[in-house]
Coordinates of C-alpha atoms in Angstrom, one line a residue:
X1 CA 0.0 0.0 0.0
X2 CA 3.0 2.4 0.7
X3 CA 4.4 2.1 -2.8
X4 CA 0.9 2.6 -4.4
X5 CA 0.6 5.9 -2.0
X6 CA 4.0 6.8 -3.2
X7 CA 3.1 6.6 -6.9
X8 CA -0.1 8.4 -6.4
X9 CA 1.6 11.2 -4.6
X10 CA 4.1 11.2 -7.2
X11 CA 1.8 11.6 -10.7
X12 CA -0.2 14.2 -8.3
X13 CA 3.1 16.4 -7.8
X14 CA 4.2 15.9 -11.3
X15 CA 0.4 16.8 -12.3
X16 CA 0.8 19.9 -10.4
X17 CA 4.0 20.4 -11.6
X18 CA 3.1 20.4 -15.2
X19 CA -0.5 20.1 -15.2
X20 CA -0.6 20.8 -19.4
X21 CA 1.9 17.9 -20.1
X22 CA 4.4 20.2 -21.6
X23 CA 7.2 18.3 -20.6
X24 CA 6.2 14.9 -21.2
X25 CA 8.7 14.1 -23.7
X26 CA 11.6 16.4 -22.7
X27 CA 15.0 14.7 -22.7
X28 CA 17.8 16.3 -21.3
X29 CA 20.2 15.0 -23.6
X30 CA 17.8 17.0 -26.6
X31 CA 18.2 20.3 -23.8
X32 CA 20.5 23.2 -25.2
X33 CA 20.9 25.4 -21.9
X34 CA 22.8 28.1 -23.8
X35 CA 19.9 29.3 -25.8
X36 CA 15.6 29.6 -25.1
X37 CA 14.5 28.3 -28.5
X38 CA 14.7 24.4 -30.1
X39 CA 16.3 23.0 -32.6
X40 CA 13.3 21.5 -34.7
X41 CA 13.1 21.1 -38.6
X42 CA 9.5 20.0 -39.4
X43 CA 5.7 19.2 -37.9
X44 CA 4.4 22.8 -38.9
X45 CA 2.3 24.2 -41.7
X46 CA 4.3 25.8 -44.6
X47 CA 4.0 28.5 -47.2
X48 CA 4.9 25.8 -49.7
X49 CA 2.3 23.4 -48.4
X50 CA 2.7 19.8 -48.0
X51 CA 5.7 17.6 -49.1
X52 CA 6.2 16.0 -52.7
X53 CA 7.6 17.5 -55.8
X54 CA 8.0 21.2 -56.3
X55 CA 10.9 21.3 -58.5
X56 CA 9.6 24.9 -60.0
X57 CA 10.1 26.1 -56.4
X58 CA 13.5 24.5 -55.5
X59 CA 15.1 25.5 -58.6
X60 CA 13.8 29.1 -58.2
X61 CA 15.3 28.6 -54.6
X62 CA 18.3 26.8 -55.4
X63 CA 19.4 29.6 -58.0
X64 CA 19.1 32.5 -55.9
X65 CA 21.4 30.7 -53.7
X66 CA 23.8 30.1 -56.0
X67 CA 24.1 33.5 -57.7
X68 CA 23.6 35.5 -54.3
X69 CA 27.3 35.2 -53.8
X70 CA 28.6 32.9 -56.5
X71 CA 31.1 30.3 -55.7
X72 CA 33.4 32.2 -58.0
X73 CA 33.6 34.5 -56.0
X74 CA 36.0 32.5 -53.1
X75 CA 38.6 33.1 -55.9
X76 CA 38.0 36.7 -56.9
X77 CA 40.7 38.5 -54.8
X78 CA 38.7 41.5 -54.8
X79 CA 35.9 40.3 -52.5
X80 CA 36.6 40.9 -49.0
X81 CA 34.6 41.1 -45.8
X82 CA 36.0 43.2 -43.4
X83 CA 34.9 44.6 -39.8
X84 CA 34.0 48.5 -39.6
X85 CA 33.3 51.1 -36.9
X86 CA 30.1 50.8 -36.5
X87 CA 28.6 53.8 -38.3
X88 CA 31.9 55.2 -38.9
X89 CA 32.3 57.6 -41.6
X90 CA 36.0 57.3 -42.4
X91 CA 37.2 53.4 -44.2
X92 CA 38.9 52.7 -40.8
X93 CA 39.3 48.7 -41.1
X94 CA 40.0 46.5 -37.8
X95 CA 42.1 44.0 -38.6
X96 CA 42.8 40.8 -37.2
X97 CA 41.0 41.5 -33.8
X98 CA 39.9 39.2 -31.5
X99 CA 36.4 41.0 -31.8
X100 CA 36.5 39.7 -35.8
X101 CA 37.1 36.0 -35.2
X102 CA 34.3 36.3 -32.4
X103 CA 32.0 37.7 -35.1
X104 CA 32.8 35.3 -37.6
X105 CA 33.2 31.9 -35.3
X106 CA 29.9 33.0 -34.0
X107 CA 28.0 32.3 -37.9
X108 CA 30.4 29.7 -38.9
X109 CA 29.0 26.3 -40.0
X110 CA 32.2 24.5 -38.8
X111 CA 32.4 22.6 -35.6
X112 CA 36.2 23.6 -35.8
X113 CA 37.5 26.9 -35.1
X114 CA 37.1 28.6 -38.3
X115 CA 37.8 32.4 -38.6
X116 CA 37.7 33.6 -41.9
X117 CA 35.1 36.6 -41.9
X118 CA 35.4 36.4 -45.9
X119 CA 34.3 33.2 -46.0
X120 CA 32.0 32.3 -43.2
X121 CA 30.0 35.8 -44.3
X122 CA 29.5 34.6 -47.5
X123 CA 28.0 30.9 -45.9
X124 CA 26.0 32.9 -44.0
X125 CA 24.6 35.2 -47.0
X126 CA 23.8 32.5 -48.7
X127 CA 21.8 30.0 -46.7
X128 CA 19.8 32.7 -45.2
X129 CA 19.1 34.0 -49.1
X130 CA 18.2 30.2 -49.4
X131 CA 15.9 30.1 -46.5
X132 CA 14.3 33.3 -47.1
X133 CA 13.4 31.8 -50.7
X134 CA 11.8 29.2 -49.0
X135 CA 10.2 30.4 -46.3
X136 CA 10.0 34.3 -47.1
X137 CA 12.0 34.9 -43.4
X138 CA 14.6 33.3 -41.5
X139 CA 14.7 33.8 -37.8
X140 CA 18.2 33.1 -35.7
X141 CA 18.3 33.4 -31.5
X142 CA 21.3 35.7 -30.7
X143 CA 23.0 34.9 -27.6
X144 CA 26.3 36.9 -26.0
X145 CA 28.5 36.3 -23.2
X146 CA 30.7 39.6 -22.0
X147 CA 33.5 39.8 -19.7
X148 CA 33.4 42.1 -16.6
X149 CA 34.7 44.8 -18.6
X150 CA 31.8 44.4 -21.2
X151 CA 33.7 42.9 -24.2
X152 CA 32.0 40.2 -25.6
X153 CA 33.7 36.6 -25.0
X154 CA 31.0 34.2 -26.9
X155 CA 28.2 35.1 -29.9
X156 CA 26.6 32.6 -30.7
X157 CA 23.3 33.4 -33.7
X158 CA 21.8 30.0 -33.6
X159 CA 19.1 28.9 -36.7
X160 CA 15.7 29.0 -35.8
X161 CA 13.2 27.0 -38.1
X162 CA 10.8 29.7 -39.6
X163 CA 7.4 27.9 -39.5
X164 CA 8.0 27.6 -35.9
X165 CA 7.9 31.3 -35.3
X166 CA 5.5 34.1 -33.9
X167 CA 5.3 37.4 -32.9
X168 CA 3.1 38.0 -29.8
X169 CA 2.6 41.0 -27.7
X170 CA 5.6 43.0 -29.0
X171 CA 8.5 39.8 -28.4
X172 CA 9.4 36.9 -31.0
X173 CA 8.3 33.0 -29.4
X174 CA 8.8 30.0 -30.4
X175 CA 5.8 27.8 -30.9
X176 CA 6.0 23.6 -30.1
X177 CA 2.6 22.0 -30.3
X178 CA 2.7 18.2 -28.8
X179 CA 3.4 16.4 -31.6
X180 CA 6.5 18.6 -32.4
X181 CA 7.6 18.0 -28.8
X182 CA 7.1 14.5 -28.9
X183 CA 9.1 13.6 -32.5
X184 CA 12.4 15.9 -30.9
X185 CA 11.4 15.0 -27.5
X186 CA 11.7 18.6 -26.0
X187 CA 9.2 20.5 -23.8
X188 CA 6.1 21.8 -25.5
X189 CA 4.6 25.4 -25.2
X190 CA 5.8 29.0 -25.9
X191 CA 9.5 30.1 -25.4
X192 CA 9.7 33.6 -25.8
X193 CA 12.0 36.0 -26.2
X194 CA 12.8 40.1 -27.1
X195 CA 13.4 41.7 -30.0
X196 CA 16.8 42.3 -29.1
X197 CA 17.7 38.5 -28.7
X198 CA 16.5 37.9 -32.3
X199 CA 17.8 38.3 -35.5
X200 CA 14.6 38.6 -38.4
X201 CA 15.3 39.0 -41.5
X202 CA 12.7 38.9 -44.4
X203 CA 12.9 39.8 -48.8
X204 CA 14.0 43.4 -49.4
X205 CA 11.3 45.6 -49.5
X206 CA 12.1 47.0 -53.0
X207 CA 11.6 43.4 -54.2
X208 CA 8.4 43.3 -52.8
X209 CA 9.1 42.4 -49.4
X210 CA 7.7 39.3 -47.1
X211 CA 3.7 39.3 -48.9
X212 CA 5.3 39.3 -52.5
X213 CA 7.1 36.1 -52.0
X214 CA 5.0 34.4 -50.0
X215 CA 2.9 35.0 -53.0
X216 CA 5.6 33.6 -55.6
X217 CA 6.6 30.4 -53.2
X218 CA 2.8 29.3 -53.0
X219 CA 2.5 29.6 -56.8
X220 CA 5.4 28.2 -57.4
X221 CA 4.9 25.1 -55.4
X222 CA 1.4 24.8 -57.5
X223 CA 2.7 25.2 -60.2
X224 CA 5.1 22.4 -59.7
X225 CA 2.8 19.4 -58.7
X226 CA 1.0 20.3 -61.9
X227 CA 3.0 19.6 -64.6
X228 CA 0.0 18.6 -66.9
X229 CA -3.6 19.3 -66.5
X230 CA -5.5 16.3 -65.3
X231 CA -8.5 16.2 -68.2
X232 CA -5.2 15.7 -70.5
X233 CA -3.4 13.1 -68.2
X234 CA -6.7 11.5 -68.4
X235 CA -7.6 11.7 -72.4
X236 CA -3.6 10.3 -72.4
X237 CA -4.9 7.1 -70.9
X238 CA -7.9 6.7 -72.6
X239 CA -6.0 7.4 -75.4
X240 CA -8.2 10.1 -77.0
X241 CA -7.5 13.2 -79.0
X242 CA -8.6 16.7 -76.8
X243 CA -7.5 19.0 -79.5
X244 CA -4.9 19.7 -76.1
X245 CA -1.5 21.8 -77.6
X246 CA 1.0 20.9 -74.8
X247 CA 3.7 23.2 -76.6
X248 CA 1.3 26.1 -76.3
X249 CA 0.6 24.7 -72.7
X250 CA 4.3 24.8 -71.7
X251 CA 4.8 28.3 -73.3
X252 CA 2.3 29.7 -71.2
X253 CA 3.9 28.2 -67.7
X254 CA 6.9 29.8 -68.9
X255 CA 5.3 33.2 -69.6
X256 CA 3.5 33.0 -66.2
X257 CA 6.6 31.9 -63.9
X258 CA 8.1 34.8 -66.1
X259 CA 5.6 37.2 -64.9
X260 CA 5.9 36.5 -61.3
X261 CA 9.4 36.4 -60.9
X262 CA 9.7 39.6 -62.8
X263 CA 11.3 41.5 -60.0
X264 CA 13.8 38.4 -59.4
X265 CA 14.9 38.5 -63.4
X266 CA 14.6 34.6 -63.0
X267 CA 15.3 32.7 -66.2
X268 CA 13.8 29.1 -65.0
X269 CA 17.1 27.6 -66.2
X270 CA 16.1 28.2 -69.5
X271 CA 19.5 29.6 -72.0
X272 CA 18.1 29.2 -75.0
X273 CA 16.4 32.3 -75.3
X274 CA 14.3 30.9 -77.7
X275 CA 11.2 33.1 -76.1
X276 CA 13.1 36.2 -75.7
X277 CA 14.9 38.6 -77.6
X278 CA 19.2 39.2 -76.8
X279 CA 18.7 42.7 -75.3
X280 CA 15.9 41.3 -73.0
X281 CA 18.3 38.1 -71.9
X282 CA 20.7 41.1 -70.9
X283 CA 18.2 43.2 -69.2
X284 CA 16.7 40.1 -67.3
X285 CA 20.2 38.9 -65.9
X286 CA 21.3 42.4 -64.7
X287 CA 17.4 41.9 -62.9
X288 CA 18.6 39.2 -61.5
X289 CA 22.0 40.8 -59.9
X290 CA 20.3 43.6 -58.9
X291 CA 18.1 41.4 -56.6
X292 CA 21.1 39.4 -55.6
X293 CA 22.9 42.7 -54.3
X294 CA 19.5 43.9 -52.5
X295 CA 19.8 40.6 -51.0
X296 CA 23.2 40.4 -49.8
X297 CA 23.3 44.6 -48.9
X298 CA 19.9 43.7 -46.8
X299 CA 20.9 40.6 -44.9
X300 CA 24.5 42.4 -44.2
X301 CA 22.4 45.7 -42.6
X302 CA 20.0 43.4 -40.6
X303 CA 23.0 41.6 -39.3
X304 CA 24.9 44.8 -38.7
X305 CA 21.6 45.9 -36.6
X306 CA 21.9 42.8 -34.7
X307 CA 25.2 43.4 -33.7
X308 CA 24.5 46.9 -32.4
X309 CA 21.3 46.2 -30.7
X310 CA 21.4 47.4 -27.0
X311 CA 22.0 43.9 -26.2
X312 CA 25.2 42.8 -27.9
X313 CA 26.5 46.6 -28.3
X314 CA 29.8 45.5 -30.6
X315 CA 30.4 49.0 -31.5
X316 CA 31.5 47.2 -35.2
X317 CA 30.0 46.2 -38.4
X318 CA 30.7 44.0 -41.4
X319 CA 31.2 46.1 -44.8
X320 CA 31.5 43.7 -48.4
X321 CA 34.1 44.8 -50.8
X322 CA 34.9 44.1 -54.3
X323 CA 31.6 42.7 -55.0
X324 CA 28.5 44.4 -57.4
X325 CA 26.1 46.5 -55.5
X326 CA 22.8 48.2 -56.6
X327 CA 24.7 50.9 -57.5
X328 CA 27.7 49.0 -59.7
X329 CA 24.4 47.4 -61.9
X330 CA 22.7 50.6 -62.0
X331 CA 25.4 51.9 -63.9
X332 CA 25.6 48.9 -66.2
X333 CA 21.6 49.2 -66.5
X334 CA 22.6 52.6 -67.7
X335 CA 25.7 51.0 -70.3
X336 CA 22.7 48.5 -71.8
X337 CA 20.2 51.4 -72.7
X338 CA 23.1 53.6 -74.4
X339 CA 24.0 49.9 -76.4
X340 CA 27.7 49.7 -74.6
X341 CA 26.8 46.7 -72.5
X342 CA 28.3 43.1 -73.7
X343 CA 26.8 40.0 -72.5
X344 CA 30.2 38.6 -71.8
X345 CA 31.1 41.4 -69.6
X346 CA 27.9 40.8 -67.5
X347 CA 29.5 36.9 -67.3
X348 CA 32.8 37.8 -66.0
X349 CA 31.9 40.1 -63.0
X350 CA 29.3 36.8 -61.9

């Protein structure tokens, strides 16, 4: 009778303890002290909808990656991240500070110590330009450790999974619903946090911000799980003749992917140009750069913010050199009107 008193009193104080079952699954091997939020990759509603294939969508988000700071580009000696005064109006450049490696250790993808800003900025560029595409945000939890004379030690800006995201009562949270917490076997609930302790980062607003490609992604992902229209899949295996002109059919997916993507100047892998005139292909690949720099000279300026919130105070930030900007392609935008543009020039600065 004792033991069955014990285990009564025992599920009554864990009841009372966590009456909502939040922690029914934790694990404190699964239990990352240093930061509030969970590492958690699926079991939420996305923009894209549910799984299968959407290769319309992952090429669209696979090429942004690619050109947002081309490989190339790690052996063009003109590209250079370097650390700033922050808000500095001379081109003062710290070099080689302890500060720096902090900065870039704290966005590296390596387990090792890795401290090349160069490189790990442009890692960093690109998989949140890939997550952006995919998600139309990208969320990371920010957490700093400072010495007693207020230098920071440890930065850490740790992934956050978008869909898992939400902004209540003025502060970011992190949302786990049971079946979440039971597949990473974590605690469910709300983890919330300030704004200061989060990075957010969403499209450039001259491309038309977070609505516009949340709007392109959904499409996209319809667009790609319908690859022929049903009635002609169906005439195909009754083997009847519909009058159905799939060339005309393909044309017009093309035209309409075209349309959308305008802003992004995305080609859809297509370099024949077989729909589009030589002065267009030109036109549509400096549209495509130019979204590529409002992409990297946004994600650099959100970071930047980040590291001068009033929570990590760094009194730095990271500038890009050698690399095309808005401006650089304005010019060349300029060079294509007046007919002084080549298309192999456009190539060689990619």
């Amino acid at each position: 009778m004792n033991k069955f008193y014990e285990k009564v009193k025992s599920a009554i104080s864990a009841f009372l303890h966590d009456p909502l079952f939040l922690s029914k699954w934790e694990s404190k091997h699964t239990h990352d002290g240093t930061r509030t939020t969970s590492w958690v990759h699926d079991g939420y509603n996305t923009i894209a909808g549910k799984d299968g294939y959407q290769g319309d969508l992952y090429m669209f988000d696979e090429d942004l990656r690619l050109r947002v700071m081309s490989y190339r580009n790690r052996r063009h000696t003109t590209f250079k991240a370097v650390l700033k005064p922050y808000g500095a109006v001379s081109d003062e450049i710290l070099e080689n500070s302890e500060l720096e490696k902090v900065i870039s250790k704290s966005i590296s993808k390596h387990d090792y110590s890795f401290d090349d800003l160069s490189e790990n900025i442009t890692d960093f560029i690109r998989d949140s330009t890939q997550t952006i595409a995919a998600h139309s945000e990208i969320y990371y939890e920010i957490t700093c450790k400072k010495n007693e004379q207020g230098e920071i030690e440890e930065l850490e800006f740790h992934y956050i999974y978008p869909p898992s995201m939400r902004k209540l009562f003025g502060k970011y949270a992190q949302y786990i619903p049971y079946k979440v917490a039971k597949r990473s076997s974590i605690k469910a609930g709300l983890r919330f946090m300030p704004k200061n302790k989060v990075l957010h980062i969403t499209a450039p607003k001259k491309l038309g911000g977070k609505r516009e490609l949340r709007r392109i992604i959904k499409r996209l992902a319809k667009m790609s799980t319908a690859v022929m229209p049903d009635f002609y899949l169906k005439a195909m295996e009754d083997d009847n003749s519909i009058g159905f002109d799939f060339n005309i059919y393909v044309h017009s997916r093309y035209m309409e992917k075209a349309i959308l993507t305008k802003k992004y100047g995305w080609n859809q892998r297509d370099y024949s140009d077989k729909n589009i005139l030589e002065y267009y292909s030109m036109y549509r690949y400096l549209k495509t750069a130019n979204a590529m720099a409002l992409y990297r000279q946004h994600i650099i300026q959100e970071f930047n913010n980040a590291l001068n919130n009033d929570f990590v105070k760094s009194g730095v930030e990271v500038a890009l050199e050698g690399i095309e900007t808005e401006g650089t392609i304005t010019k060349d935008f300029e060079k294509l009107k007046e007919g002084g543009l080549k298309f192999v020039d456009l190539v060689k600065k990619d």
